[in-house]
mmCIF file of C-alpha atoms and ligand atoms in Angstrom:
data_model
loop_
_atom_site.group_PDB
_atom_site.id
_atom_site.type_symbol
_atom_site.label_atom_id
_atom_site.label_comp_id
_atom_site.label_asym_id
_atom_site.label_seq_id
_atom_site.Cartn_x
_atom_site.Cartn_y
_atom_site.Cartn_z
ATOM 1 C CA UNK A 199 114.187 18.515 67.001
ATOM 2 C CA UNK A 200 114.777 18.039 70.299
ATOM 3 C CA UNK A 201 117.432 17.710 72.977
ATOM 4 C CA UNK A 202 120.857 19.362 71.170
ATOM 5 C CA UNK A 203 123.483 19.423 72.882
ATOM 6 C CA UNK A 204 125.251 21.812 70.752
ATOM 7 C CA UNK A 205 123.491 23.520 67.814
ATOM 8 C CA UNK A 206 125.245 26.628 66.145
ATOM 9 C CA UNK A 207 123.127 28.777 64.027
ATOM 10 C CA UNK A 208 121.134 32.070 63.131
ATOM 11 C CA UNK A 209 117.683 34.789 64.278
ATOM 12 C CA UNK A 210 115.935 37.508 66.992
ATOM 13 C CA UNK A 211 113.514 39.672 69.611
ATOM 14 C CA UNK A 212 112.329 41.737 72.885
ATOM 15 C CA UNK A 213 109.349 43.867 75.815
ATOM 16 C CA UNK A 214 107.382 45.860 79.122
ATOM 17 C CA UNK A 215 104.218 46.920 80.571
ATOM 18 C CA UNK A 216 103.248 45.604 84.038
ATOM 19 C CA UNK A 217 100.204 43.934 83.956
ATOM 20 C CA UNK A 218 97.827 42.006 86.451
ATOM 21 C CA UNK A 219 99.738 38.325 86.883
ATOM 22 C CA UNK A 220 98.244 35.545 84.467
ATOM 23 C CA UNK A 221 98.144 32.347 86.507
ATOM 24 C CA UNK A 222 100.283 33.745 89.681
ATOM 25 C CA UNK A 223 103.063 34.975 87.073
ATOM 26 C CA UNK A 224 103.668 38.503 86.752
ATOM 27 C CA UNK A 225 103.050 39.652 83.213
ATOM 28 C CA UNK A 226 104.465 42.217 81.317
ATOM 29 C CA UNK A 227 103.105 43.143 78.157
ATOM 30 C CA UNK A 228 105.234 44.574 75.899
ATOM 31 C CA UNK A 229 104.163 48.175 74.676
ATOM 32 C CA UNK A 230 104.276 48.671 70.323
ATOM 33 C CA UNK A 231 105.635 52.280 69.478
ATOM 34 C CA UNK A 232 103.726 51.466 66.294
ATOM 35 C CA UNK A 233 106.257 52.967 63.952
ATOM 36 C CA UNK A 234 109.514 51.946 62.934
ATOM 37 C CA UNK A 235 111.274 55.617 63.285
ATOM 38 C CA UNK A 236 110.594 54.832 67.456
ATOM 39 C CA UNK A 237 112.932 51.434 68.454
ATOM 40 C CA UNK A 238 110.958 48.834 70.151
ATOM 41 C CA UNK A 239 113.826 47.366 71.606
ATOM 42 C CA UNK A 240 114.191 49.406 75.107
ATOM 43 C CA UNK A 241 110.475 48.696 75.690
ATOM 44 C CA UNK A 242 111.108 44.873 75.037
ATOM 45 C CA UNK A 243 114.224 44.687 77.553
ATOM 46 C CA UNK A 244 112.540 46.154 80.385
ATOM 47 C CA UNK A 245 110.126 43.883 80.184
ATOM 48 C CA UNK A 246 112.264 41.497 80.408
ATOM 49 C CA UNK A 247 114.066 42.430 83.078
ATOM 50 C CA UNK A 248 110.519 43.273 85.361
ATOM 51 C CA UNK A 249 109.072 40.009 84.119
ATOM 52 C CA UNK A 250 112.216 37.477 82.992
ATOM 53 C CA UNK A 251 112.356 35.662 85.892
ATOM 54 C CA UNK A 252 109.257 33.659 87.198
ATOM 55 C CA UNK A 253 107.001 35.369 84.820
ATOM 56 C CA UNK A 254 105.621 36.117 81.509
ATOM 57 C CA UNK A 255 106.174 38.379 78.416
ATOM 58 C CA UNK A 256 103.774 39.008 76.379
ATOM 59 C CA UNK A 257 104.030 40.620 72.728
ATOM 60 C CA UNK A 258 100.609 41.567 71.213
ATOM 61 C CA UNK A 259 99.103 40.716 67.953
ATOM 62 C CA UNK A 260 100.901 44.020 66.450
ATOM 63 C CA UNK A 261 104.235 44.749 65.130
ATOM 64 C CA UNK A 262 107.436 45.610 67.416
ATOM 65 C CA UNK A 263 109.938 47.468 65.634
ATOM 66 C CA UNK A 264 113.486 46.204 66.392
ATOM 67 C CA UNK A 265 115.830 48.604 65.810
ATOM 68 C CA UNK A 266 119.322 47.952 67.785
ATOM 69 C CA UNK A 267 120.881 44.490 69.473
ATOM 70 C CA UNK A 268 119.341 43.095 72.196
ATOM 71 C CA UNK A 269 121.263 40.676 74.933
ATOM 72 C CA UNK A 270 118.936 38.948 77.030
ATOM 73 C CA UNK A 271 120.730 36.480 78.967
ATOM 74 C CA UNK A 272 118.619 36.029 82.546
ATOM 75 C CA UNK A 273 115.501 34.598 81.732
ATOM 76 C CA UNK A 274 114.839 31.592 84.750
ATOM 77 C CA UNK A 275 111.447 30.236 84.681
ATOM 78 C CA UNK A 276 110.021 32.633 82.159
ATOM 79 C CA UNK A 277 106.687 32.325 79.474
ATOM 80 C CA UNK A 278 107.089 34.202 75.899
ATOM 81 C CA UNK A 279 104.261 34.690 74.412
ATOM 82 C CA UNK A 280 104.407 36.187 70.910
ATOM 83 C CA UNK A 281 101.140 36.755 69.302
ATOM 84 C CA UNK A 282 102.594 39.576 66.717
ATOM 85 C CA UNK A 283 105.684 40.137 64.848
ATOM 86 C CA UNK A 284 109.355 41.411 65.580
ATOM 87 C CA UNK A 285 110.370 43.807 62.901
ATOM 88 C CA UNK A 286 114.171 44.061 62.529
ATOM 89 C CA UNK A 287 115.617 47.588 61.032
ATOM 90 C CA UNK A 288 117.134 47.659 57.859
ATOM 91 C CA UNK A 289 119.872 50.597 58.833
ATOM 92 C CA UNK A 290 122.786 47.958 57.692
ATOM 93 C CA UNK A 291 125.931 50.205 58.360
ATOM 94 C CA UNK A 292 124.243 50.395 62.212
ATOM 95 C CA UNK A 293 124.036 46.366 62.712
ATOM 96 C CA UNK A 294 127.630 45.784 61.052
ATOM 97 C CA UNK A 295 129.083 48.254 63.424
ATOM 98 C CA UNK A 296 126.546 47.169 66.667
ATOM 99 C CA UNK A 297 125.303 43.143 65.982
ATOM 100 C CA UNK A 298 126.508 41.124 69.246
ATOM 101 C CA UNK A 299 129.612 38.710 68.962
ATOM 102 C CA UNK A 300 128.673 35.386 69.253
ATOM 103 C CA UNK A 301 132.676 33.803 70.287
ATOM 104 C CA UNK A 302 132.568 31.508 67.058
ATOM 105 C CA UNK A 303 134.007 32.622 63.305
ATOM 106 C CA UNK A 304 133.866 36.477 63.776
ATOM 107 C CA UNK A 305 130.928 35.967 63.282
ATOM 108 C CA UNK A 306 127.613 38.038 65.226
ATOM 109 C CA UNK A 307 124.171 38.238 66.291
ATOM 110 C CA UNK A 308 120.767 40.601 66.576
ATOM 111 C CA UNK A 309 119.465 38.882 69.533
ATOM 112 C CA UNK A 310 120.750 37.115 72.392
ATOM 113 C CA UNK A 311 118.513 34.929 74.432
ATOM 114 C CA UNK A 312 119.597 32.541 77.164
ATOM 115 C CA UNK A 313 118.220 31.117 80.611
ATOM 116 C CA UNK A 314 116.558 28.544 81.936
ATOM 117 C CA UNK A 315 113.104 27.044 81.550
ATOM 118 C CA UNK A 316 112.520 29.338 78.913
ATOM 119 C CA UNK A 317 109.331 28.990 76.896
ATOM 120 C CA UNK A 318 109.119 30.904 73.922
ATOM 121 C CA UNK A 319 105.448 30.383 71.585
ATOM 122 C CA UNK A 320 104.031 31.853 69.058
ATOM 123 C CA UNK A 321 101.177 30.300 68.678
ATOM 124 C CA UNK A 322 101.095 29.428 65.197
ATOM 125 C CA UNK A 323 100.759 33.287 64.436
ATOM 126 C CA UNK A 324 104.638 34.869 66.399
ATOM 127 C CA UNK A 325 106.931 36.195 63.496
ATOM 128 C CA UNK A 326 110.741 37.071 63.502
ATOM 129 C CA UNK A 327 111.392 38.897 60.962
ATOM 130 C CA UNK A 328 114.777 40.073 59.738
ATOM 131 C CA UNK A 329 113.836 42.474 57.294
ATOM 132 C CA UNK A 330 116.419 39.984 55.110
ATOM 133 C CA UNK A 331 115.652 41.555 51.419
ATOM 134 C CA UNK A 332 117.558 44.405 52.329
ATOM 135 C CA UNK A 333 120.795 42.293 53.436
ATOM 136 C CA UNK A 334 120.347 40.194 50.595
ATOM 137 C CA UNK A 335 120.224 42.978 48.134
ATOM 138 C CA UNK A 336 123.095 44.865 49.955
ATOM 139 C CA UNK A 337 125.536 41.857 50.369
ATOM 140 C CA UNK A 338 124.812 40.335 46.411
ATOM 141 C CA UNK A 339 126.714 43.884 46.343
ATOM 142 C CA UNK A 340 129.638 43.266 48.412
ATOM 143 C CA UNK A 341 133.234 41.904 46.792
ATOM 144 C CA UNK A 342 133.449 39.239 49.975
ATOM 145 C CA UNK A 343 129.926 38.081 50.729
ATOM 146 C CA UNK A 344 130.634 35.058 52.685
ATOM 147 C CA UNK A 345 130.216 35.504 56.467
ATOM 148 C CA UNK A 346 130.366 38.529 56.293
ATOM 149 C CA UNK A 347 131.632 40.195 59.291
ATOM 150 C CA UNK A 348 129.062 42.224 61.098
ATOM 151 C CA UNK A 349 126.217 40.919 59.113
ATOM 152 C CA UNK A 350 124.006 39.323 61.964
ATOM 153 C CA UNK A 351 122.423 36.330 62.699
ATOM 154 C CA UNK A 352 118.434 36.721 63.658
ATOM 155 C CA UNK A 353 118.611 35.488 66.912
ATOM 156 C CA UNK A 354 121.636 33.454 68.599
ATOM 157 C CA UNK A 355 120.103 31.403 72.108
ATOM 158 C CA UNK A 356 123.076 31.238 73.757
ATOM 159 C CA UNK A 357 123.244 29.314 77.347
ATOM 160 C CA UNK A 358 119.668 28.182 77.229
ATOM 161 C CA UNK A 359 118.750 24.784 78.799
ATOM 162 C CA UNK A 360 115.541 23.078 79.722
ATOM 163 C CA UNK A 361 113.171 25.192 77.098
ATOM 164 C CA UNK A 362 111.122 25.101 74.610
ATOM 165 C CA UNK A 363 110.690 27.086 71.205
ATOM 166 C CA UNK A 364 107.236 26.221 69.452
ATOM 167 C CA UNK A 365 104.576 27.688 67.086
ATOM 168 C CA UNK A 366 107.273 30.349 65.307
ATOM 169 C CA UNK A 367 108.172 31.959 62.406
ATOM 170 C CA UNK A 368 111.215 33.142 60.923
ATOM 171 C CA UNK A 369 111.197 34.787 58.068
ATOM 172 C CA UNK A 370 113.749 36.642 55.873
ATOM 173 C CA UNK A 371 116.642 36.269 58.206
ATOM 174 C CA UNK A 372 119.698 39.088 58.021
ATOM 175 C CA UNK A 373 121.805 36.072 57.823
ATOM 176 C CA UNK A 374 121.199 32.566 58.700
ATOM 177 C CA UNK A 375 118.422 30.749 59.850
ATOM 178 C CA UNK A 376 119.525 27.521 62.336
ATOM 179 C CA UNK A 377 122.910 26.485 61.687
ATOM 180 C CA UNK A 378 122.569 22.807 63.905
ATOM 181 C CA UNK A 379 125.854 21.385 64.781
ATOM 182 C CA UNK A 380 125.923 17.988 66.883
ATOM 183 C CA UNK A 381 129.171 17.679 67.768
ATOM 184 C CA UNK A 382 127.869 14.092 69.949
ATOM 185 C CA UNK A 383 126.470 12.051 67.241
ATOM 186 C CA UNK A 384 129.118 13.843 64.647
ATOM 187 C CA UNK A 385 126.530 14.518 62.431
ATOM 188 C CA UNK A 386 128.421 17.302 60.618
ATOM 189 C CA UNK A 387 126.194 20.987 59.664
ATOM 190 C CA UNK A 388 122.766 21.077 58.879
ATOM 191 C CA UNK A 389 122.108 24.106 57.790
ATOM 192 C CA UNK A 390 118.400 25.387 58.366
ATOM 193 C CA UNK A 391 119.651 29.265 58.237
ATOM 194 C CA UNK A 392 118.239 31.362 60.626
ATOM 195 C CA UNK A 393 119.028 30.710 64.308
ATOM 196 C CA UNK A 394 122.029 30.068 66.411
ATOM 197 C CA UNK A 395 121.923 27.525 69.279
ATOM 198 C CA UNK A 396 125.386 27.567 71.230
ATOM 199 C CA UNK A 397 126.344 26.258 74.879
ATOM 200 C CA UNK A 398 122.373 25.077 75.475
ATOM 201 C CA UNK A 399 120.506 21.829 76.327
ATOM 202 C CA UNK A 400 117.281 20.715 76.478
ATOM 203 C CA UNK A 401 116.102 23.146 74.206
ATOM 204 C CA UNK A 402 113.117 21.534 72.317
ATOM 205 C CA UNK A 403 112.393 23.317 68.732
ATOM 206 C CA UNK A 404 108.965 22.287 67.277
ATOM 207 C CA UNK A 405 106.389 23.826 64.847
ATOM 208 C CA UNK A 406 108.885 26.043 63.512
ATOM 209 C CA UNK A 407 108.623 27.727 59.667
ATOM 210 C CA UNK A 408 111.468 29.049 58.801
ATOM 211 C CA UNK A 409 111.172 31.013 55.403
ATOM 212 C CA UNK A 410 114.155 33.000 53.731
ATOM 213 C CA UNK A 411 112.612 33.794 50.526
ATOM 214 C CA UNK A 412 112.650 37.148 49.724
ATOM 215 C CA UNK A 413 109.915 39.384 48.630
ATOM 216 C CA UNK A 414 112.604 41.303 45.704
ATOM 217 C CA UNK A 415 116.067 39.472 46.562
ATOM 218 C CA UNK A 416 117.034 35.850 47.296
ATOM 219 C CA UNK A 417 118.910 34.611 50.358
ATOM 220 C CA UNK A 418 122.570 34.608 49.889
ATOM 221 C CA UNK A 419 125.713 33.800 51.929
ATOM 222 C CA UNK A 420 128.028 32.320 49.354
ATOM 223 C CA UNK A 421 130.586 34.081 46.977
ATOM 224 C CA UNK A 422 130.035 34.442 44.264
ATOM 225 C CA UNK A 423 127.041 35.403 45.415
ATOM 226 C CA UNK A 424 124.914 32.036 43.792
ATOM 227 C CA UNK A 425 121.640 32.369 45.477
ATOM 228 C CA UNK A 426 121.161 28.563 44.723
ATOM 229 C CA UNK A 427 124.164 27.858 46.479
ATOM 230 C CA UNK A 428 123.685 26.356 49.210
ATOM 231 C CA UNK A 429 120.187 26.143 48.626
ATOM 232 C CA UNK A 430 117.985 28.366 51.091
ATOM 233 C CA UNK A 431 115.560 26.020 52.475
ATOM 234 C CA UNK A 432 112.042 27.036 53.259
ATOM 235 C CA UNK A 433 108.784 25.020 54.718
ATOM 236 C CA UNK A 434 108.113 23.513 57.833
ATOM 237 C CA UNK A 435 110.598 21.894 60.796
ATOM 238 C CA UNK A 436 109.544 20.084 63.281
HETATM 239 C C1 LIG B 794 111.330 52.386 58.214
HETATM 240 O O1 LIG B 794 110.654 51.940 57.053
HETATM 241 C C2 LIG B 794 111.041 52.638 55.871
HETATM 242 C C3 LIG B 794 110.148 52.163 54.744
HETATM 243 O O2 LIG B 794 110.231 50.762 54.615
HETATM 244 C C4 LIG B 794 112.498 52.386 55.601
HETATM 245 O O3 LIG B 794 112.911 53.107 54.453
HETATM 246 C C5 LIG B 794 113.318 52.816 56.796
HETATM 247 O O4 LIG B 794 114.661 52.470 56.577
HETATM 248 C C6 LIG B 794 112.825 52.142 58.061
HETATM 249 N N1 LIG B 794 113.529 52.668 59.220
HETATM 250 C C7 LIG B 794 114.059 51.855 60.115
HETATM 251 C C8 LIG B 794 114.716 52.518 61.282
HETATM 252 O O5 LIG B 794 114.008 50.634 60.028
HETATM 253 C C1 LIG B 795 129.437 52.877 61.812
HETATM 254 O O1 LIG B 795 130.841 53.003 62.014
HETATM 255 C C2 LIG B 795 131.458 53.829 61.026
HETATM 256 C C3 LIG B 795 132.959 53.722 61.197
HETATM 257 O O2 LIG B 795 133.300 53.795 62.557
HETATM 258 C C4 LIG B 795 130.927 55.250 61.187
HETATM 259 O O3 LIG B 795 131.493 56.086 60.205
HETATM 260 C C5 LIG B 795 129.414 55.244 61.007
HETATM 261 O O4 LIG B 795 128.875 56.533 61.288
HETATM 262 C C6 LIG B 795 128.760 54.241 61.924
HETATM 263 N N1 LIG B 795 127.354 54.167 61.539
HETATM 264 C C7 LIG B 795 126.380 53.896 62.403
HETATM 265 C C8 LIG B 795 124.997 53.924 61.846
HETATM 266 O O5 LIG B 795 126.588 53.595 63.570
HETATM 267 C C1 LIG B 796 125.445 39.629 77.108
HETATM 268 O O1 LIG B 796 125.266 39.937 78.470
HETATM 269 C C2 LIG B 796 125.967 39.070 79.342
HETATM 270 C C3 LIG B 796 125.608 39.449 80.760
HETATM 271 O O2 LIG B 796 124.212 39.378 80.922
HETATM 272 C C4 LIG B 796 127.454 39.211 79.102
HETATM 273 O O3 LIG B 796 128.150 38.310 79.940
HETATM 274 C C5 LIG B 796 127.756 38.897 77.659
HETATM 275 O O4 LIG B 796 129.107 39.153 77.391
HETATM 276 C C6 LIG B 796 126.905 39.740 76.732
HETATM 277 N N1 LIG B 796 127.087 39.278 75.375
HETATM 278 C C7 LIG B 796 127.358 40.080 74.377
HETATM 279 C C8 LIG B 796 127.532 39.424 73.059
HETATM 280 O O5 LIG B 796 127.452 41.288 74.523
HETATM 281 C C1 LIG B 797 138.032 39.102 49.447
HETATM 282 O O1 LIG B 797 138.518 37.796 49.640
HETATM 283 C C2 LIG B 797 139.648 37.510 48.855
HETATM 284 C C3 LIG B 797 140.034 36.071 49.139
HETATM 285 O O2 LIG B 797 138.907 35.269 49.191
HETATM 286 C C4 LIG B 797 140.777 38.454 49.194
HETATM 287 O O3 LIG B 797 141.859 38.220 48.324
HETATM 288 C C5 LIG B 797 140.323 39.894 49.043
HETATM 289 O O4 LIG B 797 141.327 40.764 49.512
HETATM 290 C C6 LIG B 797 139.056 40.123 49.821
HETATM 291 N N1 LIG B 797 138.585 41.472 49.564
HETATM 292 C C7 LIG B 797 138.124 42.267 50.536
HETATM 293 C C8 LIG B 797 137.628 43.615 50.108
HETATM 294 O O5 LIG B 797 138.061 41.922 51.712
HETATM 295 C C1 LIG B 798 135.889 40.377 62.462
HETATM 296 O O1 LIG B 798 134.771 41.220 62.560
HETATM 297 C C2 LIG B 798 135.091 42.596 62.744
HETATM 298 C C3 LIG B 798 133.801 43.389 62.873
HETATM 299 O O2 LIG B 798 132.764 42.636 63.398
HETATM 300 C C4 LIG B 798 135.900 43.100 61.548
HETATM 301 O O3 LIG B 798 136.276 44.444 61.776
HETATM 302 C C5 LIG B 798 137.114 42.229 61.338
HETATM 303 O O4 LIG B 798 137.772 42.622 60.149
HETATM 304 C C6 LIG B 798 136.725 40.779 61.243
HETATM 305 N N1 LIG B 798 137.906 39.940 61.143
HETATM 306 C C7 LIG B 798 138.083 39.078 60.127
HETATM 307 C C8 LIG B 798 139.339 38.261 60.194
HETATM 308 O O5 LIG B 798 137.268 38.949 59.224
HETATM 309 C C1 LIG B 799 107.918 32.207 51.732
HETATM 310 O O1 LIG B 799 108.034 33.568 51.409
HETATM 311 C C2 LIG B 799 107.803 33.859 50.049
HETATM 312 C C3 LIG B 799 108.123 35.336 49.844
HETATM 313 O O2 LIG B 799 107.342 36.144 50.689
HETATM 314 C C4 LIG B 799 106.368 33.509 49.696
HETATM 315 O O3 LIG B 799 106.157 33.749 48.326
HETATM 316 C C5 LIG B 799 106.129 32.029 50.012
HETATM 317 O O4 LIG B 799 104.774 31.725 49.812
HETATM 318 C C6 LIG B 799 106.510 31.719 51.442
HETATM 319 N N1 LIG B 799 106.430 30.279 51.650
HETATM 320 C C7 LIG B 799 105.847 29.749 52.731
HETATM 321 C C8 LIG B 799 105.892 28.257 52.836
HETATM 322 O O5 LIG B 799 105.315 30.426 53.607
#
């Protein structure tokens, strides 16, 4: 997938450590609390904001624990490198009352990201995860489960342009996955659930998994809440 000029959907993220530049770039590698009761998330922003523009971010092959919204907006020029996985917390009331509006359907985020010549990889081995068995127990629960307002998207990239996301996974997301919606070629919703794409261009997607099968609930978004319906994709995109 490559090129969308408009692409609505669902996912995401976060940083900070100074570290000796990679390649000229500053680097920042983001420190891991190590335990979910400590939130990643400050950590992840300030790395972003030391190393978001005109230089690198790098998560390590551990797990961040993401535990409020992040809105990262600034990035210019700026390498991602995600070697571990992003945890997102399961404290449901806290994300219905904090998740980020996204300006479409009521509807809200986790994680903003937007800038410009943004490359976010994960090398085959990055993970967002969304914690999603916990939403899709708690909202099979709910009278209204459709859209639910407050209920998050993983990660929304909102204003990106000239970037690239490769070698990622998503997996369990709170809500959707990619929502893509071409509004040039008319092409109506395609429905990948887990990311949002909105006001972005040149924003290349490959070697993305995107897997929203729970561990002890199925994937829902529909009332009744038919876990078949839609169907929750899962295997590779490209
Ligand atoms: C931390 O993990 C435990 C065990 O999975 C869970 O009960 C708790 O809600 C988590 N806390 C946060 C802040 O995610
Ligand atoms: C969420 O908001 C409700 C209503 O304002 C409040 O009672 C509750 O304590 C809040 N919970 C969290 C975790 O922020
Ligand atoms: C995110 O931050 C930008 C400024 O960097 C602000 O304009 C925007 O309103 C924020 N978005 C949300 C959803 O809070
Ligand atoms: C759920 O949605 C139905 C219409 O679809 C509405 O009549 C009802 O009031 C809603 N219930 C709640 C709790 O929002
Ligand atoms: C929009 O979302 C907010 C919370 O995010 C909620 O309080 C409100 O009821 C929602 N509006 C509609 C029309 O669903
Ligand atoms: C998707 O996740 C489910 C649940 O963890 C797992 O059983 C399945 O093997 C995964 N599929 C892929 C293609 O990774």
């Amino acid at each position: 997938m490559r090129f969308f000029q408009i692409i609505i959907a669902c996912a995401f993220i976060s940083s900070a450590q100074a570290a000796p530049s990679s390649g000229g770039r500053r680097t920042c590698v983001v420190p891991a609390s190590g335990t979910n009761q400590t939130d990643d998330a400050p950590a992840i922003l300030k790395a972003f904001k030391k190393c978001g523009k005109g230089g690198r971010v790098v998560f390590e092959d551990k797990t961040y624990y993401v535990n409020s919204a992040l809105n990262i907006t600034w990035l210019e020029d700026v390498e991602i490198d995600v070697y571990g996985t992003l945890l997102w917390s399961t404290d449901i009331q806290y994300w219905l009352n904090n998740s980020l509006p996204v300006g479409y359907q009521n509807q809200s985020t986790a994680l903003v990201l937007g800038g410009n010549k943004v490359t976010l990889d994960g090398h085959g081995q990055g993970i967002f995860n969304g914690n999603g068995d916990f939403w899709y127990r708690w909202i099979s629960q709910q009278e209204n489960s459709s859209n639910y307002p407050g209920r998050p998207h993983a990660v929304t990239f909102n204003g990106l342009t000239n970037s690239i996301v490769r070698g990622l996974t998503f997996l369990r997301s709170q809500m959707w996955c990619v929502v893509k919606f071409d509004v040039r070629a008319n092409m109506g919703t395609n429905f990948i659930r887990t990311m949002s794409i909105i006001y972005s261009h040149h924003v290349e997607l490959s070697h993305i998994l995107v897997n929203n099968t729970g561990n002890f609930v199925d994937s829902c978004n529909v009332r009744p809440c038919v876990t078949k319906n839609p169907p929750c994709r899962k295997g590779f995109y490209k």
